[in-house]
mmCIF file of C-alpha atoms and ligand atoms in Angstrom:
data_model
loop_
_atom_site.group_PDB
_atom_site.id
_atom_site.type_symbol
_atom_site.label_atom_id
_atom_site.label_comp_id
_atom_site.label_asym_id
_atom_site.label_seq_id
_atom_site.Cartn_x
_atom_site.Cartn_y
_atom_site.Cartn_z
ATOM 1 C CA MET A 14 0.193 -0.477 0.203
ATOM 2 C CA SER A 15 1.224 3.792 -0.929
ATOM 3 C CA ARG A 16 -0.515 6.005 0.103
ATOM 4 C CA LYS A 17 1.512 9.065 1.625
ATOM 5 C CA PRO A 18 -0.429 10.262 4.875
ATOM 6 C CA LEU A 19 -2.691 12.853 4.721
ATOM 7 C CA MET A 20 -3.266 15.497 7.474
ATOM 8 C CA ALA A 21 -4.993 18.123 7.371
ATOM 9 C CA ALA A 22 -6.482 20.611 9.525
ATOM 10 C CA ASN A 23 -9.861 22.480 8.624
ATOM 11 C CA TRP A 24 -9.753 25.857 10.602
ATOM 12 C CA LYS A 25 -13.544 26.985 10.443
ATOM 13 C CA MET A 26 -14.130 30.582 11.030
ATOM 14 C CA TYR A 27 -11.152 31.251 13.615
ATOM 15 C CA LYS A 28 -7.896 32.697 13.987
ATOM 16 C CA THR A 29 -7.005 36.440 12.667
ATOM 17 C CA LEU A 30 -4.638 37.994 10.679
ATOM 18 C CA GLY A 31 -2.292 37.924 13.678
ATOM 19 C CA GLU A 32 -3.383 34.782 15.128
ATOM 20 C CA THR A 33 -2.280 32.928 11.529
ATOM 21 C CA ARG A 34 0.962 34.603 11.588
ATOM 22 C CA GLU A 35 1.645 32.836 15.109
ATOM 23 C CA PHE A 36 0.881 29.863 14.167
ATOM 24 C CA PHE A 37 2.982 29.692 10.745
ATOM 25 C CA GLU A 38 6.194 31.234 12.969
ATOM 26 C CA ALA A 39 5.269 28.255 15.600
ATOM 27 C CA PHE A 40 3.776 25.394 13.482
ATOM 28 C CA LEU A 41 6.389 25.691 10.570
ATOM 29 C CA PRO A 42 9.519 25.197 12.214
ATOM 30 C CA LYS A 43 7.795 22.070 13.629
ATOM 31 C CA ILE A 44 7.123 20.299 11.086
ATOM 32 C CA LYS A 45 10.138 21.589 9.129
ATOM 33 C CA ASP A 46 11.685 17.138 9.263
ATOM 34 C CA ILE A 47 8.303 15.416 8.403
ATOM 35 C CA GLU A 48 8.691 14.186 4.233
ATOM 36 C CA ASP A 49 6.351 11.155 4.878
ATOM 37 C CA ARG A 50 2.985 12.625 4.827
ATOM 38 C CA ASP A 51 1.425 15.739 3.496
ATOM 39 C CA ILE A 52 0.372 18.429 5.876
ATOM 40 C CA VAL A 53 -2.703 20.943 4.878
ATOM 41 C CA ILE A 54 -3.661 23.709 6.422
ATOM 42 C CA ALA A 55 -6.966 25.516 5.946
ATOM 43 C CA PRO A 56 -7.624 28.845 6.704
ATOM 44 C CA PRO A 57 -10.762 31.004 6.905
ATOM 45 C CA PHE A 58 -10.535 33.080 3.164
ATOM 46 C CA THR A 59 -9.496 36.333 4.668
ATOM 47 C CA ALA A 60 -6.005 34.250 5.682
ATOM 48 C CA LEU A 61 -5.422 32.948 2.874
ATOM 49 C CA ALA A 62 -3.769 34.640 0.763
ATOM 50 C CA LEU A 63 -1.474 35.005 4.314
ATOM 51 C CA SER A 64 -0.732 31.702 4.692
ATOM 52 C CA CYS A 65 0.200 30.668 1.697
ATOM 53 C CA GLU A 66 2.928 33.697 1.426
ATOM 54 C CA LEU A 67 4.315 32.053 4.718
ATOM 55 C CA VAL A 68 4.397 28.561 3.497
ATOM 56 C CA ARG A 69 6.014 29.435 -0.523
ATOM 57 C CA GLY A 70 9.121 27.169 -0.884
ATOM 58 C CA LEU A 71 8.057 24.284 1.609
ATOM 59 C CA ASP A 72 6.821 20.923 0.100
ATOM 60 C CA ASN A 73 5.489 19.303 3.400
ATOM 61 C CA ILE A 74 2.871 21.767 3.079
ATOM 62 C CA ARG A 75 0.343 23.409 1.276
ATOM 63 C CA ILE A 76 -3.255 25.498 2.044
ATOM 64 C CA ALA A 77 -6.799 24.728 1.734
ATOM 65 C CA ALA A 78 -9.745 26.794 0.796
ATOM 66 C CA GLN A 79 -12.553 25.470 3.100
ATOM 67 C CA ASN A 80 -14.778 26.683 -0.134
ATOM 68 C CA MET A 81 -15.419 28.578 -3.531
ATOM 69 C CA PHE A 82 -18.007 28.596 -6.220
ATOM 70 C CA HIS A 83 -17.840 26.847 -9.319
ATOM 71 C CA GLU A 84 -17.993 29.639 -11.794
ATOM 72 C CA ASP A 85 -14.724 31.710 -12.794
ATOM 73 C CA GLU A 86 -16.352 34.897 -11.786
ATOM 74 C CA GLY A 87 -19.536 37.150 -12.460
ATOM 75 C CA ALA A 88 -21.672 38.572 -10.580
ATOM 76 C CA TYR A 89 -22.252 36.046 -6.787
ATOM 77 C CA THR A 90 -21.793 38.563 -4.532
ATOM 78 C CA GLY A 91 -19.765 37.327 -1.203
ATOM 79 C CA GLU A 92 -18.592 33.892 -3.089
ATOM 80 C CA ILE A 93 -14.828 33.142 -3.922
ATOM 81 C CA SER A 94 -14.088 31.963 -7.182
ATOM 82 C CA PRO A 95 -11.109 28.899 -8.204
ATOM 83 C CA LEU A 96 -9.483 31.536 -9.991
ATOM 84 C CA MET A 97 -8.981 33.692 -7.328
ATOM 85 C CA LEU A 98 -7.850 30.592 -5.610
ATOM 86 C CA LYS A 99 -5.021 29.751 -7.544
ATOM 87 C CA ASP A 100 -3.821 33.245 -7.862
ATOM 88 C CA ILE A 101 -2.955 33.367 -4.349
ATOM 89 C CA GLY A 102 -1.092 30.306 -4.478
ATOM 90 C CA VAL A 103 -4.036 27.948 -3.001
ATOM 91 C CA GLU A 104 -3.765 24.127 -4.364
ATOM 92 C CA LEU A 105 -6.811 21.953 -2.568
ATOM 93 C CA VAL A 106 -10.912 23.051 -1.454
ATOM 94 C CA ILE A 107 -12.775 21.021 1.030
ATOM 95 C CA LEU A 108 -15.904 20.975 -0.687
ATOM 96 C CA GLY A 109 -18.914 19.301 0.967
ATOM 97 C CA HIS A 110 -18.296 20.258 4.486
ATOM 98 C CA SER A 111 -21.227 19.253 6.650
ATOM 99 C CA GLU A 112 -21.404 22.882 8.015
ATOM 100 C CA ARG A 113 -21.627 24.099 4.284
ATOM 101 C CA ARG A 114 -24.479 21.643 4.011
ATOM 102 C CA HIS A 115 -26.963 21.360 6.744
ATOM 103 C CA ILE A 116 -25.999 25.071 7.840
ATOM 104 C CA PHE A 117 -25.942 26.817 3.944
ATOM 105 C CA GLY A 118 -28.026 24.058 2.444
ATOM 106 C CA GLU A 119 -25.940 23.204 -0.499
ATOM 107 C CA GLY A 120 -27.182 19.775 -1.711
ATOM 108 C CA ASP A 121 -25.258 17.502 -4.170
ATOM 109 C CA GLU A 122 -25.584 18.974 -7.265
ATOM 110 C CA LEU A 123 -24.039 21.976 -6.487
ATOM 111 C CA ILE A 124 -21.347 19.942 -4.717
ATOM 112 C CA GLY A 125 -20.363 17.784 -7.861
ATOM 113 C CA LYS A 126 -20.210 21.806 -9.756
ATOM 114 C CA LYS A 127 -17.774 22.381 -7.418
ATOM 115 C CA VAL A 128 -15.754 19.401 -7.731
ATOM 116 C CA GLN A 129 -15.525 19.370 -11.288
ATOM 117 C CA ALA A 130 -14.663 23.135 -11.582
ATOM 118 C CA ALA A 131 -12.269 22.631 -8.881
ATOM 119 C CA LEU A 132 -10.534 19.541 -11.201
ATOM 120 C CA LYS A 133 -10.741 21.743 -14.046
ATOM 121 C CA HIS A 134 -9.027 24.748 -12.584
ATOM 122 C CA GLY A 135 -6.042 22.089 -11.135
ATOM 123 C CA LEU A 136 -7.359 22.532 -7.369
ATOM 124 C CA MET A 137 -7.665 19.005 -5.592
ATOM 125 C CA PRO A 138 -10.507 18.594 -4.225
ATOM 126 C CA ILE A 139 -11.449 17.796 -0.183
ATOM 127 C CA LEU A 140 -14.920 15.765 -0.988
ATOM 128 C CA CYS A 141 -16.598 15.590 2.442
ATOM 129 C CA VAL A 142 -19.164 12.852 2.231
ATOM 130 C CA GLY A 143 -20.728 11.962 6.153
ATOM 131 C CA GLU A 144 -24.770 10.775 7.935
ATOM 132 C CA ARG A 145 -26.538 11.986 10.623
ATOM 133 C CA LEU A 146 -26.881 10.489 13.721
ATOM 134 C CA GLU A 147 -31.111 9.762 12.465
ATOM 135 C CA GLU A 148 -29.544 8.543 8.976
ATOM 136 C CA ARG A 149 -27.010 6.565 10.900
ATOM 137 C CA GLU A 150 -30.226 5.256 14.088
ATOM 138 C CA GLN A 151 -31.744 3.677 10.730
ATOM 139 C CA GLY A 152 -29.291 2.194 9.191
ATOM 140 C CA LEU A 153 -29.097 4.233 6.252
ATOM 141 C CA THR A 154 -25.343 5.476 6.751
ATOM 142 C CA GLN A 155 -23.805 3.946 3.595
ATOM 143 C CA ARG A 156 -26.969 4.959 1.685
ATOM 144 C CA VAL A 157 -26.340 8.541 2.793
ATOM 145 C CA VAL A 158 -23.003 8.351 1.729
ATOM 146 C CA GLU A 159 -23.367 6.429 -1.267
ATOM 147 C CA THR A 160 -25.928 9.205 -2.857
ATOM 148 C CA GLN A 161 -23.203 11.739 -1.809
ATOM 149 C CA LEU A 162 -20.409 10.240 -3.460
ATOM 150 C CA GLN A 163 -23.089 10.250 -7.154
ATOM 151 C CA GLY A 164 -23.827 13.209 -6.641
ATOM 152 C CA GLY A 165 -20.056 14.928 -5.850
ATOM 153 C CA LEU A 166 -18.535 12.744 -8.655
ATOM 154 C CA LYS A 167 -20.642 11.915 -10.924
ATOM 155 C CA GLN A 168 -18.445 13.973 -13.395
ATOM 156 C CA VAL A 169 -15.371 13.143 -12.928
ATOM 157 C CA SER A 170 -13.298 11.008 -15.129
ATOM 158 C CA ASN A 171 -11.152 8.327 -14.204
ATOM 159 C CA GLY A 172 -7.891 10.767 -15.095
ATOM 160 C CA GLU A 173 -9.855 13.320 -12.657
ATOM 161 C CA VAL A 174 -10.639 11.359 -9.529
ATOM 162 C CA GLU A 175 -6.789 10.806 -8.984
ATOM 163 C CA ASN A 176 -6.536 14.457 -8.222
ATOM 164 C CA LEU A 177 -9.399 13.891 -5.015
ATOM 165 C CA VAL A 178 -8.994 13.280 -1.566
ATOM 166 C CA ILE A 179 -12.686 12.072 0.074
ATOM 167 C CA ALA A 180 -13.015 13.095 3.511
ATOM 168 C CA TYR A 181 -15.123 11.108 5.301
ATOM 169 C CA GLU A 182 -17.000 12.767 8.416
ATOM 170 C CA PRO A 183 -19.984 11.581 10.097
ATOM 171 C CA VAL A 184 -22.214 14.838 11.390
ATOM 172 C CA TRP A 185 -22.183 13.181 14.683
ATOM 173 C CA ALA A 186 -19.266 13.420 15.123
ATOM 174 C CA ILE A 187 -18.377 16.129 14.122
ATOM 175 C CA GLY A 188 -17.426 18.676 17.596
ATOM 176 C CA THR A 189 -19.024 16.454 19.236
ATOM 177 C CA GLY A 190 -16.149 15.402 21.282
ATOM 178 C CA LYS A 191 -18.045 11.222 19.883
ATOM 179 C CA THR A 192 -15.028 10.075 17.535
ATOM 180 C CA ALA A 193 -16.590 6.748 15.340
ATOM 181 C CA THR A 194 -14.654 3.971 16.829
ATOM 182 C CA PRO A 195 -11.563 3.140 15.133
ATOM 183 C CA GLU A 196 -13.823 0.263 13.349
ATOM 184 C CA LEU A 197 -17.328 1.855 12.699
ATOM 185 C CA ALA A 198 -14.752 4.575 10.459
ATOM 186 C CA GLN A 199 -12.506 1.830 9.178
ATOM 187 C CA GLU A 200 -15.993 0.080 8.054
ATOM 188 C CA VAL A 201 -17.302 2.910 5.923
ATOM 189 C CA HIS A 202 -14.126 3.917 4.511
ATOM 190 C CA GLN A 203 -13.854 0.542 3.061
ATOM 191 C CA PHE A 204 -17.283 0.710 1.915
ATOM 192 C CA ILE A 205 -15.996 4.028 -0.082
ATOM 193 C CA ARG A 206 -13.026 2.720 -1.491
ATOM 194 C CA GLU A 207 -15.376 -0.535 -3.228
ATOM 195 C CA TRP A 208 -17.650 2.319 -4.020
ATOM 196 C CA ILE A 209 -14.341 3.953 -6.196
ATOM 197 C CA CYS A 210 -13.137 0.614 -7.182
ATOM 198 C CA LYS A 211 -17.150 -0.231 -9.042
ATOM 199 C CA LYS A 212 -17.403 3.578 -10.037
ATOM 200 C CA PHE A 213 -13.156 3.916 -11.547
ATOM 201 C CA THR A 214 -10.631 1.177 -11.368
ATOM 202 C CA SER A 215 -8.819 -0.788 -8.942
ATOM 203 C CA THR A 216 -5.675 0.958 -8.955
ATOM 204 C CA ILE A 217 -7.730 4.434 -8.488
ATOM 205 C CA ALA A 218 -9.423 2.574 -5.857
ATOM 206 C CA GLU A 219 -6.340 1.861 -4.162
ATOM 207 C CA ASN A 220 -4.173 4.986 -4.748
ATOM 208 C CA LEU A 221 -7.269 6.921 -3.266
ATOM 209 C CA ARG A 222 -7.133 9.183 -0.316
ATOM 210 C CA ILE A 223 -9.609 8.754 2.412
ATOM 211 C CA LEU A 224 -9.963 10.841 5.652
ATOM 212 C CA TYR A 225 -11.241 10.429 8.324
ATOM 213 C CA GLY A 226 -12.946 13.632 10.718
ATOM 214 C CA GLY A 227 -14.916 14.144 13.985
ATOM 215 C CA SER A 228 -13.493 15.164 17.043
ATOM 216 C CA VAL A 229 -9.750 14.049 15.985
ATOM 217 C CA LYS A 230 -6.968 14.265 18.999
ATOM 218 C CA LEU A 231 -4.269 13.178 19.962
ATOM 219 C CA ALA A 232 -6.287 10.312 22.123
ATOM 220 C CA ASN A 233 -7.078 8.684 19.358
ATOM 221 C CA VAL A 234 -5.704 9.497 15.796
ATOM 222 C CA ALA A 235 -3.392 6.728 16.267
ATOM 223 C CA GLY A 236 -6.304 4.050 16.294
ATOM 224 C CA LEU A 237 -8.293 5.440 13.244
ATOM 225 C CA MET A 238 -5.091 5.828 11.246
ATOM 226 C CA ALA A 239 -3.697 2.227 12.217
ATOM 227 C CA GLN A 240 -6.659 1.423 10.151
ATOM 228 C CA PRO A 241 -5.913 -0.009 7.084
ATOM 229 C CA ASP A 242 -8.752 2.277 4.721
ATOM 230 C CA ILE A 243 -7.779 5.692 6.423
ATOM 231 C CA ASP A 244 -5.226 7.533 4.989
ATOM 232 C CA GLY A 245 -4.977 11.001 7.017
ATOM 233 C CA ALA A 246 -7.114 12.988 9.454
ATOM 234 C CA LEU A 247 -8.807 16.100 8.718
ATOM 235 C CA VAL A 248 -9.485 17.557 12.031
ATOM 236 C CA GLY A 249 -11.720 20.841 13.313
ATOM 237 C CA GLY A 250 -11.575 22.052 17.119
ATOM 238 C CA ALA A 251 -7.289 20.106 18.102
ATOM 239 C CA SER A 252 -5.979 21.781 14.886
ATOM 240 C CA LEU A 253 -5.961 24.821 16.684
ATOM 241 C CA LYS A 254 -2.849 25.138 18.412
ATOM 242 C CA ALA A 255 0.273 24.623 16.858
ATOM 243 C CA GLY A 256 1.933 22.174 19.226
ATOM 244 C CA ASP A 257 -0.915 20.054 19.381
ATOM 245 C CA PHE A 258 -1.565 19.831 15.955
ATOM 246 C CA GLU A 259 2.138 19.148 15.326
ATOM 247 C CA LYS A 260 1.416 15.836 17.545
ATOM 248 C CA ILE A 261 -1.352 14.773 15.976
ATOM 249 C CA VAL A 262 0.581 15.050 12.466
ATOM 250 C CA ARG A 263 3.391 12.875 13.684
ATOM 251 C CA ILE A 264 1.188 10.684 14.438
ATOM 252 C CA GLU A 265 1.619 6.946 12.599
ATOM 253 C CA GLY A 266 -0.690 4.607 11.782
HETATM 254 P P1 LIG B 116 -14.002 18.755 14.809
HETATM 255 O O1 LIG B 116 -11.804 18.053 14.784
HETATM 256 O O2 LIG B 116 -13.504 19.692 15.516
HETATM 257 O O3 LIG B 116 -14.797 17.447 15.562
HETATM 258 O O4 LIG B 116 -14.060 19.310 13.453
HETATM 259 C C1 LIG B 116 -14.703 18.120 12.643
HETATM 260 C C2 LIG B 116 -13.876 19.010 10.875
HETATM 261 O O5 LIG B 116 -15.580 19.191 10.753
HETATM 262 C C3 LIG B 116 -12.941 18.722 10.136
HETATM 263 O O6 LIG B 116 -13.718 19.266 8.988
#
Protein backbone atom coordinates (compact mmCIF):
# COMPACT_ATOMS: atom_id res chain seq x y z
CA MET A 1 0.00 0.00 0.00
CA SER A 2 1.64 3.21 -1.11
CA ARG A 3 -0.73 5.92 0.03
CA LYS A 4 1.07 8.84 1.65
CA PRO A 5 -0.81 10.00 4.77
CA LEU A 6 -2.43 13.42 4.54
CA MET A 7 -3.05 15.35 7.75
CA ALA A 8 -5.31 18.34 7.25
CA ALA A 9 -6.37 21.17 9.52
CA ASN A 10 -9.76 22.77 8.99
CA TRP A 11 -9.70 25.99 10.97
CA LYS A 12 -13.35 26.78 10.16
CA MET A 13 -14.26 30.36 11.21
CA TYR A 14 -11.29 30.82 13.53
CA LYS A 15 -8.14 32.97 13.46
CA THR A 16 -7.41 36.56 12.55
CA LEU A 17 -4.32 37.47 10.53
CA GLY A 18 -2.33 37.96 13.71
CA GLU A 19 -3.36 34.55 15.03
CA THR A 20 -2.58 32.97 11.69
CA ARG A 21 0.92 34.40 11.66
CA GLU A 22 1.43 33.28 15.25
CA PHE A 23 0.36 29.72 14.35
CA PHE A 24 2.73 29.42 11.39
CA GLU A 25 5.63 30.96 13.29
CA ALA A 26 5.25 28.21 15.89
CA PHE A 27 4.23 25.38 13.54
CA LEU A 28 6.63 25.60 10.60
CA PRO A 29 9.86 25.06 12.58
CA LYS A 30 8.25 22.04 14.27
CA ILE A 31 7.35 20.26 11.04
CA LYS A 32 10.48 21.09 9.05
CA ASP A 33 11.77 17.53 9.09
CA ILE A 34 8.50 15.80 8.15
CA GLU A 35 8.66 14.17 4.72
CA ASP A 36 6.60 11.01 4.96
CA ARG A 37 3.21 12.75 5.04
CA ASP A 38 1.47 15.69 3.48
CA ILE A 39 0.27 18.51 5.69
CA VAL A 40 -2.60 20.77 4.67
CA ILE A 41 -3.95 23.83 6.45
CA ALA A 42 -7.34 25.32 5.58
CA PRO A 43 -7.57 28.82 7.08
CA PRO A 44 -10.56 31.13 6.61
CA PHE A 45 -10.65 33.11 3.34
CA THR A 46 -9.21 36.26 4.89
CA ALA A 47 -6.06 34.41 6.02
CA LEU A 48 -5.47 32.44 2.81
CA ALA A 49 -3.14 34.86 1.05
CA LEU A 50 -1.00 35.34 4.15
CA SER A 51 -0.88 31.57 4.74
CA CYS A 52 0.21 30.91 1.15
CA GLU A 53 2.92 33.49 1.53
CA LEU A 54 4.17 31.98 4.79
CA VAL A 55 4.47 28.42 3.40
CA ARG A 56 5.85 29.39 -0.01
CA GLY A 57 8.80 27.22 -1.02
CA LEU A 58 8.06 24.47 1.53
CA ASP A 59 7.42 20.98 0.12
CA ASN A 60 5.55 19.30 2.95
CA ILE A 61 2.75 21.79 3.61
CA ARG A 62 0.04 23.20 1.38
CA ILE A 63 -2.88 25.55 1.80
CA ALA A 64 -6.55 24.71 1.22
CA ALA A 65 -9.65 26.87 1.04
CA GLN A 66 -12.70 25.76 3.01
CA ASN A 67 -15.13 26.38 0.17
CA MET A 68 -15.50 28.11 -3.20
CA PHE A 69 -18.08 28.78 -5.90
CA HIS A 70 -17.91 26.97 -9.23
CA GLU A 71 -18.00 29.90 -11.67
CA ASP A 72 -14.79 31.65 -12.77
CA GLU A 73 -16.25 35.13 -12.15
CA GLY A 74 -19.56 36.96 -12.22
CA ALA A 75 -22.29 38.61 -10.19
CA TYR A 76 -22.16 36.25 -7.21
CA THR A 77 -21.98 38.51 -4.19
CA GLY A 78 -20.02 37.03 -1.34
CA GLU A 79 -18.52 34.17 -3.33
CA ILE A 80 -14.92 33.25 -4.19
CA SER A 81 -13.91 31.59 -7.48
CA PRO A 82 -11.37 28.86 -8.22
CA LEU A 83 -9.33 31.39 -10.22
CA MET A 84 -9.08 33.68 -7.22
CA LEU A 85 -7.84 30.81 -5.06
CA LYS A 86 -5.28 29.72 -7.65
CA ASP A 87 -4.15 33.30 -8.02
CA ILE A 88 -2.94 33.50 -4.42
CA GLY A 89 -1.36 30.05 -4.34
CA VAL A 90 -4.10 27.89 -2.81
CA GLU A 91 -3.70 24.26 -3.91
CA LEU A 92 -6.65 22.40 -2.40
CA VAL A 93 -10.26 23.11 -1.51
CA ILE A 94 -12.58 21.45 1.00
CA LEU A 95 -15.96 20.88 -0.66
CA GLY A 96 -19.24 19.54 0.70
CA HIS A 97 -18.28 19.94 4.34
CA SER A 98 -21.23 19.00 6.54
CA GLU A 99 -21.41 22.56 7.86
CA ARG A 100 -21.84 23.77 4.26
CA ARG A 101 -24.44 21.07 3.64
CA HIS A 102 -26.46 21.47 6.82
CA ILE A 103 -26.05 25.11 7.92
CA PHE A 104 -25.87 26.68 4.45
CA GLY A 105 -28.06 24.23 2.55
CA GLU A 106 -25.57 23.02 -0.07
CA GLY A 107 -26.84 20.00 -1.99
CA ASP A 108 -25.09 17.27 -3.95
CA GLU A 109 -25.73 18.91 -7.31
CA LEU A 110 -24.03 22.15 -6.32
CA ILE A 111 -21.19 20.27 -4.63
CA GLY A 112 -20.71 18.19 -7.81
CA LYS A 113 -20.34 21.40 -9.84
CA LYS A 114 -17.80 22.74 -7.37
CA VAL A 115 -15.76 19.51 -7.50
CA GLN A 116 -15.74 19.69 -11.29
CA ALA A 117 -14.68 23.35 -11.29
CA ALA A 118 -11.89 22.69 -8.79
CA LEU A 119 -10.49 19.84 -10.88
CA LYS A 120 -10.75 21.90 -14.06
CA HIS A 121 -8.59 24.58 -12.48
CA GLY A 122 -6.06 22.22 -10.91
CA LEU A 123 -7.25 22.61 -7.33
CA MET A 124 -7.39 19.33 -5.40
CA PRO A 125 -10.85 18.85 -3.90
CA ILE A 126 -11.24 17.31 -0.46
CA LEU A 127 -14.79 16.03 -0.90
CA CYS A 128 -16.51 15.53 2.45
CA VAL A 129 -19.24 12.96 2.98
CA GLY A 130 -20.95 11.70 6.12
CA GLU A 131 -24.25 10.76 7.67
CA ARG A 132 -26.26 12.45 10.41
CA LEU A 133 -27.05 10.66 13.66
CA GLU A 134 -30.66 9.87 12.72
CA GLU A 135 -29.49 8.44 9.41
CA ARG A 136 -27.00 6.18 11.16
CA GLU A 137 -29.65 5.08 13.65
CA GLN A 138 -31.95 4.18 10.78
CA GLY A 139 -29.23 2.10 9.12
CA LEU A 140 -28.91 4.57 6.24
CA THR A 141 -25.19 5.37 6.54
CA GLN A 142 -24.07 3.61 3.36
CA ARG A 143 -27.01 4.91 1.36
CA VAL A 144 -26.33 8.52 2.45
CA VAL A 145 -22.61 8.27 1.76
CA GLU A 146 -23.25 6.65 -1.62
CA THR A 147 -25.66 9.42 -2.65
CA GLN A 148 -23.11 12.06 -1.63
CA LEU A 149 -20.36 10.29 -3.58
CA GLN A 150 -22.58 9.93 -6.63
CA GLY A 151 -23.52 13.62 -6.55
CA GLY A 152 -20.06 14.90 -5.77
CA LEU A 153 -18.29 12.76 -8.37
CA LYS A 154 -21.01 12.79 -11.01
CA GLN A 155 -18.98 14.32 -13.80
CA VAL A 156 -15.53 13.26 -12.64
CA SER A 157 -13.46 11.16 -15.06
CA ASN A 158 -10.92 8.43 -14.23
CA GLY A 159 -8.06 10.84 -14.93
CA GLU A 160 -9.52 13.50 -12.66
CA VAL A 161 -10.40 11.35 -9.66
CA GLU A 162 -6.69 10.70 -9.10
CA ASN A 163 -6.39 14.36 -8.10
CA LEU A 164 -9.00 14.20 -5.41
CA VAL A 165 -9.21 13.27 -1.73
CA ILE A 166 -12.30 12.08 0.11
CA ALA A 167 -12.99 12.81 3.76
CA TYR A 168 -15.49 10.76 5.73
CA GLU A 169 -16.88 12.95 8.48
CA PRO A 170 -19.88 11.52 10.33
CA VAL A 171 -21.93 14.60 11.24
CA TRP A 172 -22.61 13.30 14.75
CA ALA A 173 -18.87 13.20 15.46
CA ILE A 174 -18.05 16.75 14.36
CA GLY A 175 -17.33 19.13 17.21
CA THR A 176 -19.13 16.83 19.65
CA GLY A 177 -16.19 15.01 21.22
CA LYS A 178 -17.78 11.74 20.00
CA THR A 179 -15.33 10.16 17.58
CA ALA A 180 -16.36 7.16 15.57
CA THR A 181 -14.55 4.09 16.85
CA PRO A 182 -11.71 3.07 14.55
CA GLU A 183 -13.67 -0.04 13.52
CA LEU A 184 -16.79 1.91 12.71
CA ALA A 185 -14.86 4.48 10.69
CA GLN A 186 -12.93 1.72 8.91
CA GLU A 187 -16.21 0.10 7.86
CA VAL A 188 -17.34 3.25 6.06
CA HIS A 189 -13.88 3.94 4.60
CA GLN A 190 -13.82 0.43 3.18
CA PHE A 191 -17.28 0.96 1.74
CA ILE A 192 -16.10 4.20 0.08
CA ARG A 193 -13.03 2.49 -1.40
CA GLU A 194 -15.13 -0.36 -2.75
CA TRP A 195 -17.58 2.10 -4.25
CA ILE A 196 -14.72 3.98 -5.95
CA CYS A 197 -13.39 0.66 -7.26
CA LYS A 198 -16.78 -0.14 -8.85
CA LYS A 199 -17.25 3.32 -10.34
CA PHE A 200 -13.65 3.87 -11.47
CA THR A 201 -10.87 1.25 -11.34
CA SER A 202 -9.21 -0.86 -8.67
CA THR A 203 -5.92 1.04 -9.13
CA ILE A 204 -7.69 4.36 -8.60
CA ALA A 205 -9.40 2.99 -5.50
CA GLU A 206 -6.13 1.61 -4.18
CA ASN A 207 -4.38 4.98 -4.60
CA LEU A 208 -7.20 7.22 -3.35
CA ARG A 209 -6.65 8.86 0.01
CA ILE A 210 -9.64 8.75 2.35
CA LEU A 211 -9.39 10.93 5.46
CA TYR A 212 -11.39 10.61 8.65
CA GLY A 213 -12.79 13.69 10.36
CA GLY A 214 -14.87 14.25 13.48
CA SER A 215 -13.40 15.02 16.92
CA VAL A 216 -9.94 13.77 15.95
CA LYS A 217 -7.44 14.48 18.71
CA LEU A 218 -4.14 13.18 19.96
CA ALA A 219 -5.87 10.61 22.17
CA ASN A 220 -7.70 8.90 19.33
CA VAL A 221 -5.74 9.55 16.14
CA ALA A 222 -3.38 6.56 16.42
CA GLY A 223 -6.23 4.06 16.56
CA LEU A 224 -7.87 5.65 13.54
CA MET A 225 -4.65 5.86 11.52
CA ALA A 226 -3.96 2.16 12.21
CA GLN A 227 -6.99 1.17 10.13
CA PRO A 228 -6.15 -0.08 6.65
CA ASP A 229 -8.45 2.31 4.77
CA ILE A 230 -7.86 5.45 6.85
CA ASP A 231 -5.16 7.50 5.15
CA GLY A 232 -5.20 10.66 7.18
CA ALA A 233 -7.32 13.03 9.19
CA LEU A 234 -9.29 16.23 8.73
CA VAL A 235 -8.98 17.94 12.08
CA GLY A 236 -11.09 20.83 13.31
CA GLY A 237 -10.79 22.01 16.92
CA ALA A 238 -7.56 20.15 17.69
CA SER A 239 -5.77 21.79 14.76
CA LEU A 240 -5.94 25.32 16.11
CA LYS A 241 -2.90 25.04 18.39
CA ALA A 242 0.43 24.53 16.65
CA GLY A 243 1.81 22.16 19.30
CA ASP A 244 -1.30 19.97 19.39
CA PHE A 245 -1.60 19.73 15.64
CA GLU A 246 2.09 18.94 15.21
CA LYS A 247 1.70 15.95 17.55
CA ILE A 248 -1.35 14.74 15.63
CA VAL A 249 0.46 15.12 12.30
CA ARG A 250 3.32 12.94 13.53
CA ILE A 251 1.19 9.97 14.63
CA GLU A 252 2.08 6.80 12.75
CA GLY A 253 -0.66 4.48 11.59
P1 LIG B 1 -13.72 18.71 14.88
O1 LIG B 1 -12.38 18.06 14.77
O2 LIG B 1 -13.71 20.00 15.61
O3 LIG B 1 -14.78 17.74 15.36
O4 LIG B 1 -14.15 19.10 13.36
C1 LIG B 1 -14.08 18.14 12.38
C2 LIG B 1 -14.29 18.76 11.05
O5 LIG B 1 -15.39 19.18 10.75
C3 LIG B 1 -13.14 18.90 10.15
O6 LIG B 1 -13.54 19.30 8.89
